[in-house]
Amino acid sequence: MDTTKLSKFYKKSHEEKIDALFEAGVISDEDKQTLLSNNLDLNLETGSNMIENHLGNYSLPLGVAMNFVIDGTNKVIPMAIEEPSVIAAASFAAKIISTGSGFSTDVPDRQAIGQVTLKHVDNMAEAREIILNAKQAILDRANEAHPSIVKRGGGARDLIVRILEDTDQPDFHAFLSIHLHIDTKEAMGANIINTMMEGIAPYIEELTGGTALLRILSNYATESLATSQCVIPAHALKTGKYTGEEVRDRIIEATQVATIDPYRAVTHNKGIMNGVDAVVAATGNDWRAVEASVHAYASRSGQYRSLTTWEKNEQGDLVGSLTLPLPIGTVGGAISIHPAAQLSHTILGHPNVNELAGILASVGLAQNLAAVRALVTYGIQKGHMGLHARSLAISAGAKGEQVQQVADLLKQAPHMNLATAKEILKDFFK
Ligand code: NDP
């Protein structure tokens, strides 16, 4: 990628931006023409094959975040999101992080989890032993239920058994939960896993005498973790009257607050997910699955906490880290069908699923840095409302060049809201 073609990207016109991506080698000529003709939507036929009672398509803006250097490689990050300032914030934070050594990621071997949950098991301990002794036969049956993933080098790898007991719920009888750890290769794997779970349930019933109540994947993707880390020299954090050291220490303190206070942690983590969800959506992945998994992971200690850690090293640098469970894929679901998802994978340079997981964790880390840095210095509204002004101008009815003109006047007005935007439009342009 020739990053020199991408400098001052945000200042370019729409056409210039597309051209710069082409010149930098990020997209092909065909992609360029698709973008220029704004032809990224699903067609009606595809949409009606994807969901039921289809009426039309619902578009989100697709943009790109810049300045990401992940594991030594420059990346342009596609993001599908309606919220102003998220892309600007990610790009800004990535620039700060690139003054250090950029992002370094760690994605251990990923395995998805499927569960068969049994009721009416007479002797839990005995059933557990029977299942553990039949482990290989159960794994074999799971693989026979979905042979194509085995041909691709994946398949069921491990089995664990959990006895679910709860003395607090009235009329509760214990359940037996059998987990399979499954390598679904490049797929998120929901359909593979569900097929496997339905495939092994009768055999498990036969072995234990129990009845299968549930047979489905677990969205708590604790075996699909991705970590991104960064080391930022303190001087790179300086802003206005705040020294870099002050900003660093305030970011550390803000993260301490988000580690002990769930009211703050939820907002802190929402900021992380602003970036993560936007890339998950852009790449055609299931953001409900990722959201469910990530927030459960934030509660793994028994209390909902910050997903990021920010600390100071011996040199006085700010060291950040984010680990996320990421049930994602690079094939399957909407990924191979949606033209915008295909373009997003192209923009990212067609990463494999492990690389995509590392990219998502890096975007989350950048997003968190941007939000917390703004919060502990001049506040979040300064940057946010500047961009929000454009949305208000459009909502008020501004068109073309009027949008920026109304937004500029709105930024100087005592109350930045829709009513003021409408007044400005009426006074100056009618
Ligand atoms: P798909 O079933 O759409 O795609 C997976 C299939 O892609 C594989 O079975 C495999 O089929 C094929 N494939 C091609 N290349 C590869 C490769 N390199 N590695 C692995 N597979 C490959 O999708 P998923 O099973 O991943 O399921 C994801 C979808 O399921 C999402 O859309 C999600 O919204 C949905 N879903 C989510 C649930 C949840 O999260 N709780 C529940 C149910 C559905 P083959 O080998 O036969 O060619």
Short mmCIF file of C-alpha atoms and ligand atoms in Angstrom, two decimals:
data_model
loop_
_atom_site.label_atom_id
_atom_site.label_comp_id
_atom_site.label_asym_id
_atom_site.label_seq_id
_atom_site.Cartn_x
_atom_site.Cartn_y
_atom_site.Cartn_z
CA MET A 1 0.00 0.00 0.00
CA ASP A 2 1.34 3.42 -0.96
CA THR A 3 0.29 5.47 2.09
CA THR A 4 1.63 8.72 0.62
CA LYS A 5 -1.45 8.75 -1.65
CA LEU A 6 -3.66 8.72 1.45
CA SER A 7 -2.25 11.73 3.30
CA LYS A 8 -4.80 14.41 4.31
CA PHE A 9 -7.46 11.93 3.23
CA TYR A 10 -10.21 13.69 5.22
CA LYS A 11 -9.64 16.91 3.25
CA LYS A 12 -10.26 15.28 -0.13
CA SER A 13 -13.56 15.37 -2.01
CA HIS A 14 -15.60 12.17 -2.31
CA GLU A 15 -14.15 11.44 -5.75
CA GLU A 16 -10.62 12.25 -4.64
CA LYS A 17 -10.95 9.89 -1.69
CA ILE A 18 -11.98 7.02 -3.96
CA ASP A 19 -9.22 7.86 -6.38
CA ALA A 20 -6.65 7.98 -3.56
CA LEU A 21 -7.68 4.49 -2.39
CA PHE A 22 -7.24 3.25 -5.97
CA GLU A 23 -3.87 5.02 -6.40
CA ALA A 24 -2.66 3.64 -3.06
CA GLY A 25 -3.47 0.11 -4.25
CA VAL A 26 -6.22 -0.45 -1.66
CA ILE A 27 -9.06 -1.03 -4.15
CA SER A 28 -9.29 -2.20 -7.76
CA ASP A 29 -10.51 -0.19 -10.74
CA GLU A 30 -13.77 -2.17 -10.60
CA ASP A 31 -14.22 -1.27 -6.92
CA LYS A 32 -13.51 2.35 -7.81
CA GLN A 33 -16.30 2.36 -10.42
CA THR A 34 -18.68 0.66 -7.95
CA LEU A 35 -17.98 3.35 -5.36
CA LEU A 36 -18.23 6.21 -7.85
CA SER A 37 -21.64 4.97 -8.98
CA ASN A 38 -22.70 4.44 -5.33
CA ASN A 39 -23.58 0.86 -6.20
CA LEU A 40 -22.88 -0.92 -2.93
CA ASP A 41 -26.44 -1.77 -1.95
CA LEU A 42 -27.95 -5.22 -1.98
CA ASN A 43 -30.28 -5.77 -4.88
CA LEU A 44 -33.90 -6.52 -4.05
CA GLU A 45 -33.67 -10.16 -5.04
CA THR A 46 -30.67 -10.82 -2.80
CA GLY A 47 -32.31 -9.01 0.12
CA SER A 48 -35.49 -11.03 -0.23
CA ASN A 49 -33.45 -14.24 -0.19
CA MET A 50 -31.71 -13.18 3.03
CA ILE A 51 -34.64 -12.31 5.29
CA GLU A 52 -38.38 -12.83 5.51
CA ASN A 53 -41.03 -10.26 4.54
CA HIS A 54 -38.34 -8.15 2.87
CA LEU A 55 -39.44 -4.63 1.87
CA GLY A 56 -36.26 -2.82 0.90
CA ASN A 57 -32.72 -2.19 2.10
CA TYR A 58 -31.59 -0.03 5.01
CA SER A 59 -28.31 1.75 4.29
CA LEU A 60 -25.60 2.84 6.70
CA PRO A 61 -22.76 5.21 5.77
CA LEU A 62 -19.56 3.30 4.95
CA GLY A 63 -16.31 5.16 5.61
CA VAL A 64 -12.66 4.38 6.25
CA ALA A 65 -10.42 5.03 9.24
CA MET A 66 -6.79 5.86 8.53
CA ASN A 67 -3.35 5.68 10.16
CA PHE A 68 -3.59 2.10 11.46
CA VAL A 69 -0.30 0.21 11.62
CA ILE A 70 -1.13 -3.31 12.85
CA ASP A 71 1.69 -5.82 13.34
CA GLY A 72 3.88 -3.61 11.17
CA THR A 73 1.42 -3.42 8.27
CA ASN A 74 -0.52 -0.33 7.17
CA LYS A 75 -4.27 -0.92 7.15
CA VAL A 76 -7.21 1.13 5.92
CA ILE A 77 -10.21 0.23 8.10
CA PRO A 78 -13.74 0.12 6.63
CA MET A 79 -16.44 1.16 9.10
CA ALA A 80 -20.22 1.11 8.63
CA ILE A 81 -21.77 3.45 11.18
CA GLU A 82 -24.33 6.23 11.43
CA GLU A 83 -22.68 7.99 14.41
CA PRO A 84 -20.59 11.08 13.62
CA SER A 85 -17.02 11.36 14.95
CA VAL A 86 -16.32 7.63 15.40
CA ILE A 87 -14.19 7.36 12.25
CA ALA A 88 -12.40 10.65 12.93
CA ALA A 89 -11.67 9.55 16.51
CA ALA A 90 -10.34 6.13 15.45
CA SER A 91 -8.08 7.72 12.82
CA PHE A 92 -6.82 10.31 15.30
CA ALA A 93 -6.03 7.72 17.99
CA ALA A 94 -4.37 5.41 15.46
CA LYS A 95 -2.12 8.31 14.46
CA ILE A 96 -1.10 8.86 18.09
CA ILE A 97 -0.50 5.12 18.50
CA SER A 98 1.63 5.04 15.33
CA THR A 99 4.07 7.46 17.01
CA GLY A 100 5.00 4.43 19.13
CA SER A 101 5.24 1.03 17.50
CA GLY A 102 1.62 0.81 16.37
CA PHE A 103 -0.63 -2.07 17.37
CA SER A 104 0.67 -5.55 18.09
CA THR A 105 -1.85 -8.35 18.18
CA ASP A 106 -2.03 -11.83 19.65
CA VAL A 107 -4.71 -14.23 18.45
CA PRO A 108 -4.27 -17.78 19.79
CA ASP A 109 -5.90 -20.68 17.93
CA ARG A 110 -9.60 -19.96 17.74
CA GLN A 111 -12.25 -22.52 18.63
CA ALA A 112 -15.99 -22.03 18.67
CA ILE A 113 -18.18 -23.64 21.34
CA GLY A 114 -21.35 -25.71 20.97
CA GLN A 115 -23.56 -26.98 23.78
CA VAL A 116 -25.93 -29.87 24.27
CA THR A 117 -27.82 -29.35 27.53
CA LEU A 118 -29.52 -32.41 29.04
CA LYS A 119 -32.36 -32.67 31.53
CA HIS A 120 -33.69 -35.73 33.36
CA VAL A 121 -30.24 -37.15 34.05
CA ASP A 122 -30.58 -39.46 37.08
CA ASN A 123 -26.97 -39.56 38.22
CA MET A 124 -25.00 -36.50 37.14
CA ALA A 125 -21.56 -37.69 38.25
CA GLU A 126 -22.00 -41.06 36.55
CA ALA A 127 -23.33 -39.47 33.33
CA ARG A 128 -20.35 -37.12 33.32
CA GLU A 129 -17.93 -40.05 33.50
CA ILE A 130 -19.79 -41.93 30.74
CA ILE A 131 -19.60 -38.91 28.43
CA LEU A 132 -15.93 -38.26 29.16
CA ASN A 133 -15.15 -41.92 28.42
CA ALA A 134 -17.01 -41.63 25.11
CA LYS A 135 -15.27 -38.37 24.19
CA GLN A 136 -13.66 -39.60 20.97
CA ALA A 137 -16.85 -41.31 19.76
CA ILE A 138 -18.80 -38.07 20.37
CA LEU A 139 -16.20 -35.96 18.54
CA ASP A 140 -16.30 -38.45 15.64
CA ARG A 141 -20.08 -38.23 15.45
CA ALA A 142 -19.93 -34.43 15.49
CA ASN A 143 -17.47 -34.48 12.60
CA GLU A 144 -19.63 -37.00 10.69
CA ALA A 145 -22.54 -34.54 11.03
CA HIS A 146 -20.54 -31.86 9.14
CA PRO A 147 -17.85 -33.62 7.10
CA SER A 148 -17.05 -30.64 4.84
CA ILE A 149 -15.47 -28.65 7.69
CA VAL A 150 -13.23 -31.65 8.46
CA LYS A 151 -12.13 -31.69 4.79
CA ARG A 152 -11.19 -28.04 5.22
CA GLY A 153 -8.91 -28.98 8.13
CA GLY A 154 -11.33 -28.08 10.92
CA GLY A 155 -13.79 -30.01 13.07
CA ALA A 156 -14.61 -30.91 16.67
CA ARG A 157 -11.45 -30.91 18.82
CA ASP A 158 -12.34 -31.20 22.48
CA LEU A 159 -15.17 -31.95 24.88
CA ILE A 160 -15.89 -30.80 28.41
CA VAL A 161 -18.81 -31.55 30.72
CA ARG A 162 -20.39 -29.14 33.21
CA ILE A 163 -23.05 -29.85 35.81
CA LEU A 164 -25.38 -26.85 36.12
CA GLU A 165 -26.80 -26.45 39.59
CA ASP A 166 -28.67 -23.56 41.16
CA THR A 167 -30.14 -23.63 44.64
CA ASP A 168 -31.69 -20.14 44.28
CA GLN A 169 -34.26 -21.00 41.60
CA PRO A 170 -37.38 -22.80 42.88
CA ASP A 171 -38.17 -26.20 41.27
CA PHE A 172 -34.69 -26.28 39.73
CA HIS A 173 -33.38 -29.68 38.72
CA ALA A 174 -29.74 -29.91 37.71
CA PHE A 175 -28.79 -29.94 34.02
CA LEU A 176 -25.81 -31.48 32.32
CA SER A 177 -24.08 -29.32 29.72
CA ILE A 178 -21.74 -30.91 27.19
CA HIS A 179 -19.45 -28.46 25.39
CA LEU A 180 -17.66 -29.16 22.17
CA HIS A 181 -14.75 -26.98 21.08
CA ILE A 182 -14.81 -26.77 17.30
CA ASP A 183 -12.37 -25.40 14.78
CA THR A 184 -14.63 -23.75 12.20
CA LYS A 185 -11.64 -22.42 10.17
CA GLU A 186 -12.62 -19.18 8.37
CA ALA A 187 -16.34 -19.37 9.27
CA MET A 188 -18.03 -17.91 12.35
CA GLY A 189 -19.54 -21.36 12.37
CA ALA A 190 -23.09 -21.01 13.73
CA ASN A 191 -24.58 -23.36 11.17
CA ILE A 192 -21.68 -25.83 11.39
CA ILE A 193 -21.94 -25.98 15.19
CA ASN A 194 -25.72 -26.18 15.33
CA THR A 195 -25.66 -29.04 12.81
CA MET A 196 -23.04 -30.83 14.93
CA MET A 197 -24.96 -30.32 18.17
CA GLU A 198 -28.17 -31.66 16.66
CA GLY A 199 -26.11 -34.53 15.22
CA ILE A 200 -24.62 -35.68 18.55
CA ALA A 201 -27.66 -35.10 20.79
CA PRO A 202 -29.36 -38.51 20.16
CA TYR A 203 -26.10 -40.37 20.92
CA ILE A 204 -25.60 -38.39 24.15
CA GLU A 205 -29.21 -39.14 25.15
CA GLU A 206 -28.57 -42.82 24.47
CA LEU A 207 -25.38 -42.79 26.56
CA THR A 208 -26.87 -40.99 29.58
CA GLY A 209 -30.60 -41.73 29.53
CA GLY A 210 -31.15 -37.94 29.70
CA THR A 211 -33.18 -35.73 27.36
CA ALA A 212 -31.59 -33.03 25.21
CA LEU A 213 -33.25 -29.70 26.02
CA LEU A 214 -30.94 -27.37 24.04
CA ARG A 215 -28.59 -28.01 21.09
CA ILE A 216 -26.88 -24.86 19.85
CA LEU A 217 -23.64 -22.86 19.75
CA SER A 218 -22.63 -20.70 22.70
CA ASN A 219 -22.18 -17.04 21.83
CA TYR A 220 -19.85 -16.73 24.82
CA ALA A 221 -16.74 -17.10 22.63
CA THR A 222 -14.13 -17.56 25.36
CA GLU A 223 -12.02 -19.75 23.06
CA SER A 224 -11.89 -17.09 20.31
CA LEU A 225 -9.97 -14.32 22.06
CA ALA A 226 -7.99 -11.60 20.31
CA THR A 227 -5.67 -9.13 22.04
CA SER A 228 -4.26 -5.86 20.74
CA GLN A 229 -1.62 -3.85 22.59
CA CYS A 230 0.11 -0.52 22.07
CA VAL A 231 2.87 1.51 23.70
CA ILE A 232 2.56 5.28 23.36
CA PRO A 233 5.31 7.75 24.29
CA ALA A 234 3.83 10.22 26.80
CA HIS A 235 4.77 13.27 24.69
CA ALA A 236 2.42 12.06 21.92
CA LEU A 237 -0.54 12.57 24.27
CA LYS A 238 0.03 16.27 24.90
CA THR A 239 -2.94 18.47 24.08
CA GLY A 240 -3.42 22.21 24.69
CA LYS A 241 -2.65 23.07 28.29
CA TYR A 242 -2.25 19.40 29.31
CA THR A 243 1.22 17.82 29.24
CA GLY A 244 1.56 14.32 27.81
CA GLU A 245 2.30 12.97 31.31
CA GLU A 246 -0.88 14.55 32.69
CA VAL A 247 -3.00 13.09 29.89
CA ARG A 248 -1.37 9.66 30.38
CA ASP A 249 -2.07 9.67 34.12
CA ARG A 250 -5.65 10.85 33.61
CA ILE A 251 -6.28 8.05 31.08
CA ILE A 252 -4.94 5.54 33.62
CA GLU A 253 -7.18 6.99 36.36
CA ALA A 254 -10.24 7.00 34.08
CA THR A 255 -9.63 3.32 33.35
CA GLN A 256 -9.33 2.60 37.07
CA VAL A 257 -12.78 4.17 37.48
CA ALA A 258 -14.19 2.02 34.65
CA THR A 259 -12.67 -1.04 36.30
CA ILE A 260 -14.50 -0.53 39.60
CA ASP A 261 -17.71 1.28 38.55
CA PRO A 262 -20.13 -0.57 36.24
CA TYR A 263 -21.99 2.69 35.49
CA ARG A 264 -18.81 4.07 33.95
CA ALA A 265 -17.63 0.71 32.56
CA VAL A 266 -20.72 0.28 30.38
CA THR A 267 -20.13 3.67 28.72
CA HIS A 268 -16.37 3.04 28.48
CA ASN A 269 -17.02 -0.29 26.73
CA LYS A 270 -19.76 1.19 24.52
CA GLY A 271 -17.10 3.54 23.19
CA ILE A 272 -14.88 0.55 22.36
CA MET A 273 -17.78 -1.11 20.57
CA ASN A 274 -18.46 2.04 18.50
CA GLY A 275 -15.40 1.06 16.50
CA VAL A 276 -15.63 -2.71 16.78
CA ASP A 277 -19.30 -2.87 15.71
CA ALA A 278 -18.66 -0.56 12.77
CA VAL A 279 -15.99 -2.92 11.40
CA VAL A 280 -18.02 -6.02 12.29
CA ALA A 281 -20.97 -4.57 10.34
CA ALA A 282 -18.80 -3.40 7.42
CA THR A 283 -17.29 -6.88 7.06
CA GLY A 284 -20.72 -8.58 7.00
CA ASN A 285 -20.33 -10.20 10.41
CA ASP A 286 -23.00 -10.79 13.05
CA TRP A 287 -22.72 -7.81 15.41
CA ARG A 288 -25.35 -9.22 17.80
CA ALA A 289 -23.12 -12.24 18.36
CA VAL A 290 -20.07 -10.05 18.97
CA GLU A 291 -21.95 -7.65 21.26
CA ALA A 292 -23.41 -10.51 23.34
CA SER A 293 -20.01 -12.14 23.71
CA VAL A 294 -18.04 -9.00 24.51
CA HIS A 295 -20.33 -7.73 27.26
CA ALA A 296 -20.50 -11.15 28.90
CA TYR A 297 -16.69 -11.24 28.81
CA ALA A 298 -16.58 -7.84 30.52
CA SER A 299 -18.42 -9.50 33.43
CA ARG A 300 -16.20 -12.58 33.69
CA SER A 301 -14.88 -11.63 37.15
CA GLY A 302 -18.45 -11.46 38.48
CA GLN A 303 -18.60 -7.67 38.01
CA TYR A 304 -18.95 -5.73 34.76
CA ARG A 305 -15.61 -3.96 34.19
CA SER A 306 -13.53 -2.02 31.65
CA LEU A 307 -12.40 -4.18 28.74
CA THR A 308 -9.23 -2.15 28.26
CA THR A 309 -6.26 -1.72 30.57
CA TRP A 310 -4.05 1.39 30.43
CA GLU A 311 -0.85 1.45 32.49
CA LYS A 312 2.50 3.24 32.68
CA ASN A 313 5.73 1.37 31.92
CA GLU A 314 9.19 2.09 33.38
CA GLN A 315 9.98 4.52 30.54
CA GLY A 316 6.83 6.50 31.34
CA ASP A 317 5.03 5.36 28.17
CA LEU A 318 1.30 4.65 28.19
CA VAL A 319 0.68 0.94 27.60
CA GLY A 320 -2.77 -0.12 26.45
CA SER A 321 -4.29 -3.54 25.98
CA LEU A 322 -7.66 -4.87 24.88
CA THR A 323 -8.79 -8.51 24.74
CA LEU A 324 -12.10 -9.36 23.09
CA PRO A 325 -13.94 -12.63 22.42
CA LEU A 326 -14.77 -12.43 18.71
CA PRO A 327 -17.20 -14.88 17.11
CA ILE A 328 -16.53 -13.72 13.55
CA GLY A 329 -15.68 -15.12 10.12
CA THR A 330 -14.35 -14.18 6.71
CA VAL A 331 -16.78 -16.50 4.87
CA GLY A 332 -20.44 -17.44 5.27
CA GLY A 333 -23.53 -15.53 6.37
CA ALA A 334 -23.82 -12.14 4.66
CA ILE A 335 -20.09 -11.91 3.98
CA SER A 336 -20.09 -13.56 0.57
CA ILE A 337 -23.39 -11.98 -0.46
CA HIS A 338 -23.29 -8.30 0.46
CA PRO A 339 -21.35 -6.10 -2.02
CA ALA A 340 -20.32 -3.65 0.75
CA ALA A 341 -19.00 -6.53 2.89
CA GLN A 342 -16.95 -7.81 -0.04
CA LEU A 343 -15.52 -4.36 -0.64
CA SER A 344 -14.67 -4.04 3.06
CA HIS A 345 -12.67 -7.29 2.96
CA THR A 346 -10.84 -5.95 -0.11
CA ILE A 347 -10.05 -2.66 1.67
CA LEU A 348 -8.61 -4.67 4.56
CA GLY A 349 -6.47 -6.70 2.14
CA HIS A 350 -8.47 -9.93 2.61
CA PRO A 351 -7.26 -10.80 6.12
CA ASN A 352 -7.83 -14.32 7.41
CA VAL A 353 -10.11 -14.69 10.41
CA ASN A 354 -7.27 -14.44 12.95
CA GLU A 355 -5.96 -11.27 11.31
CA LEU A 356 -9.48 -9.80 11.20
CA ALA A 357 -9.87 -10.52 14.93
CA GLY A 358 -6.58 -8.68 15.60
CA ILE A 359 -7.79 -5.73 13.49
CA LEU A 360 -11.06 -5.55 15.44
CA ALA A 361 -9.26 -5.54 18.80
CA SER A 362 -6.93 -2.79 17.50
CA VAL A 363 -9.84 -0.63 16.35
CA GLY A 364 -11.48 -1.09 19.77
CA LEU A 365 -8.27 -0.05 21.53
CA ALA A 366 -7.90 3.05 19.32
CA GLN A 367 -11.53 4.02 19.85
CA ASN A 368 -11.12 3.74 23.60
CA LEU A 369 -7.97 5.87 23.60
CA ALA A 370 -9.68 8.59 21.57
CA ALA A 371 -12.76 8.70 23.79
CA VAL A 372 -10.94 8.60 27.14
CA ARG A 373 -8.30 11.12 26.04
CA ALA A 374 -11.04 13.57 25.02
CA LEU A 375 -13.05 12.91 28.19
CA VAL A 376 -10.15 13.55 30.58
CA THR A 377 -9.06 16.75 28.81
CA TYR A 378 -11.45 19.04 26.94
CA GLY A 379 -14.54 16.80 27.08
CA ILE A 380 -16.22 14.75 24.41
CA GLN A 381 -18.64 17.35 23.09
CA LYS A 382 -16.09 19.66 21.46
CA GLY A 383 -15.23 17.21 18.69
CA HIS A 384 -18.54 15.39 18.66
CA MET A 385 -20.83 18.37 18.28
CA GLY A 386 -18.73 19.76 15.42
CA LEU A 387 -19.61 16.70 13.37
CA HIS A 388 -23.10 16.43 14.82
CA ALA A 389 -23.75 19.93 13.48
CA ARG A 390 -23.69 18.55 9.93
CA SER A 391 -26.29 15.88 10.80
CA LEU A 392 -28.50 18.57 12.38
CA ALA A 393 -28.12 20.76 9.28
CA ILE A 394 -29.22 17.87 7.05
CA SER A 395 -32.15 17.04 9.38
CA ALA A 396 -33.21 20.70 9.16
CA GLY A 397 -33.34 20.41 5.37
CA ALA A 398 -29.97 21.87 4.27
CA LYS A 399 -28.77 20.68 0.86
CA GLY A 400 -25.37 20.66 -0.89
CA GLU A 401 -23.09 23.49 0.21
CA GLN A 402 -25.71 24.72 2.66
CA VAL A 403 -24.88 21.75 4.93
CA GLN A 404 -21.41 23.03 5.86
CA GLN A 405 -22.58 26.66 6.01
CA VAL A 406 -25.46 25.84 8.39
CA ALA A 407 -23.15 23.58 10.43
CA ASP A 408 -20.58 26.37 10.80
CA LEU A 409 -23.21 28.85 11.98
CA LEU A 410 -24.71 26.23 14.26
CA LYS A 411 -21.35 25.72 15.98
CA GLN A 412 -21.33 29.41 16.94
CA ALA A 413 -24.95 29.44 18.14
CA PRO A 414 -25.69 29.36 21.90
CA HIS A 415 -27.84 26.21 21.52
CA MET A 416 -26.81 23.58 19.00
CA ASN A 417 -30.04 21.74 18.26
CA LEU A 418 -32.50 21.04 15.46
CA ALA A 419 -34.65 24.10 16.19
CA THR A 420 -31.61 26.39 15.86
CA ALA A 421 -30.55 24.63 12.64
CA LYS A 422 -34.01 25.22 11.18
CA GLU A 423 -33.91 28.90 12.21
CA ILE A 424 -30.48 29.36 10.59
CA LEU A 425 -31.70 27.73 7.40
CA LYS A 426 -34.82 29.92 7.35
CA ASP A 427 -32.96 33.17 8.11
CA PHE A 428 -30.02 32.74 5.76
CA PHE A 429 -31.18 30.58 2.89
CA LYS A 430 -34.86 31.20 2.27
P1 NDP B 1 -22.48 -20.29 6.76
O1 NDP B 1 -23.16 -21.57 7.08
O2 NDP B 1 -23.18 -19.32 5.89
O3 NDP B 1 -21.03 -20.55 6.13
C1 NDP B 1 -20.14 -21.47 6.63
C2 NDP B 1 -19.82 -22.40 5.51
O4 NDP B 1 -18.93 -21.75 4.58
C3 NDP B 1 -19.06 -23.62 5.96
O5 NDP B 1 -19.92 -24.57 6.47
C4 NDP B 1 -18.38 -24.05 4.69
O6 NDP B 1 -19.29 -24.87 3.96
C5 NDP B 1 -18.20 -22.76 3.90
N1 NDP B 1 -16.80 -22.36 3.79
C6 NDP B 1 -16.18 -21.95 2.66
N2 NDP B 1 -14.89 -21.67 2.88
C7 NDP B 1 -14.66 -21.93 4.19
C8 NDP B 1 -13.50 -21.84 5.03
N3 NDP B 1 -12.32 -21.44 4.55
N4 NDP B 1 -13.63 -22.13 6.34
C9 NDP B 1 -14.82 -22.51 6.86
N5 NDP B 1 -15.94 -22.64 6.10
C10 NDP B 1 -15.87 -22.35 4.79
O7 NDP B 1 -22.09 -19.49 8.05
P2 NDP B 1 -21.71 -19.88 9.54
O8 NDP B 1 -21.90 -21.31 9.83
O9 NDP B 1 -20.37 -19.31 9.81
O10 NDP B 1 -22.79 -19.09 10.36
C11 NDP B 1 -22.79 -17.68 10.39
C12 NDP B 1 -24.20 -17.17 10.26
O11 NDP B 1 -25.05 -17.80 11.20
C13 NDP B 1 -24.29 -15.71 10.54
O12 NDP B 1 -24.99 -15.11 9.48
C14 NDP B 1 -25.10 -15.61 11.82
O13 NDP B 1 -25.88 -14.44 11.85
C15 NDP B 1 -25.94 -16.85 11.77
N6 NDP B 1 -26.42 -17.41 13.02
C16 NDP B 1 -25.99 -16.98 14.26
C17 NDP B 1 -26.46 -17.57 15.40
C18 NDP B 1 -25.93 -17.10 16.72
O14 NDP B 1 -24.99 -16.32 16.76
N7 NDP B 1 -26.49 -17.51 17.86
C19 NDP B 1 -27.44 -18.66 15.37
C20 NDP B 1 -27.77 -19.08 14.02
C21 NDP B 1 -27.28 -18.46 12.90
P3 NDP B 1 -18.80 -26.08 3.03
O15 NDP B 1 -17.55 -26.65 3.65
O16 NDP B 1 -19.94 -27.04 3.06
O17 NDP B 1 -18.55 -25.46 1.70
#
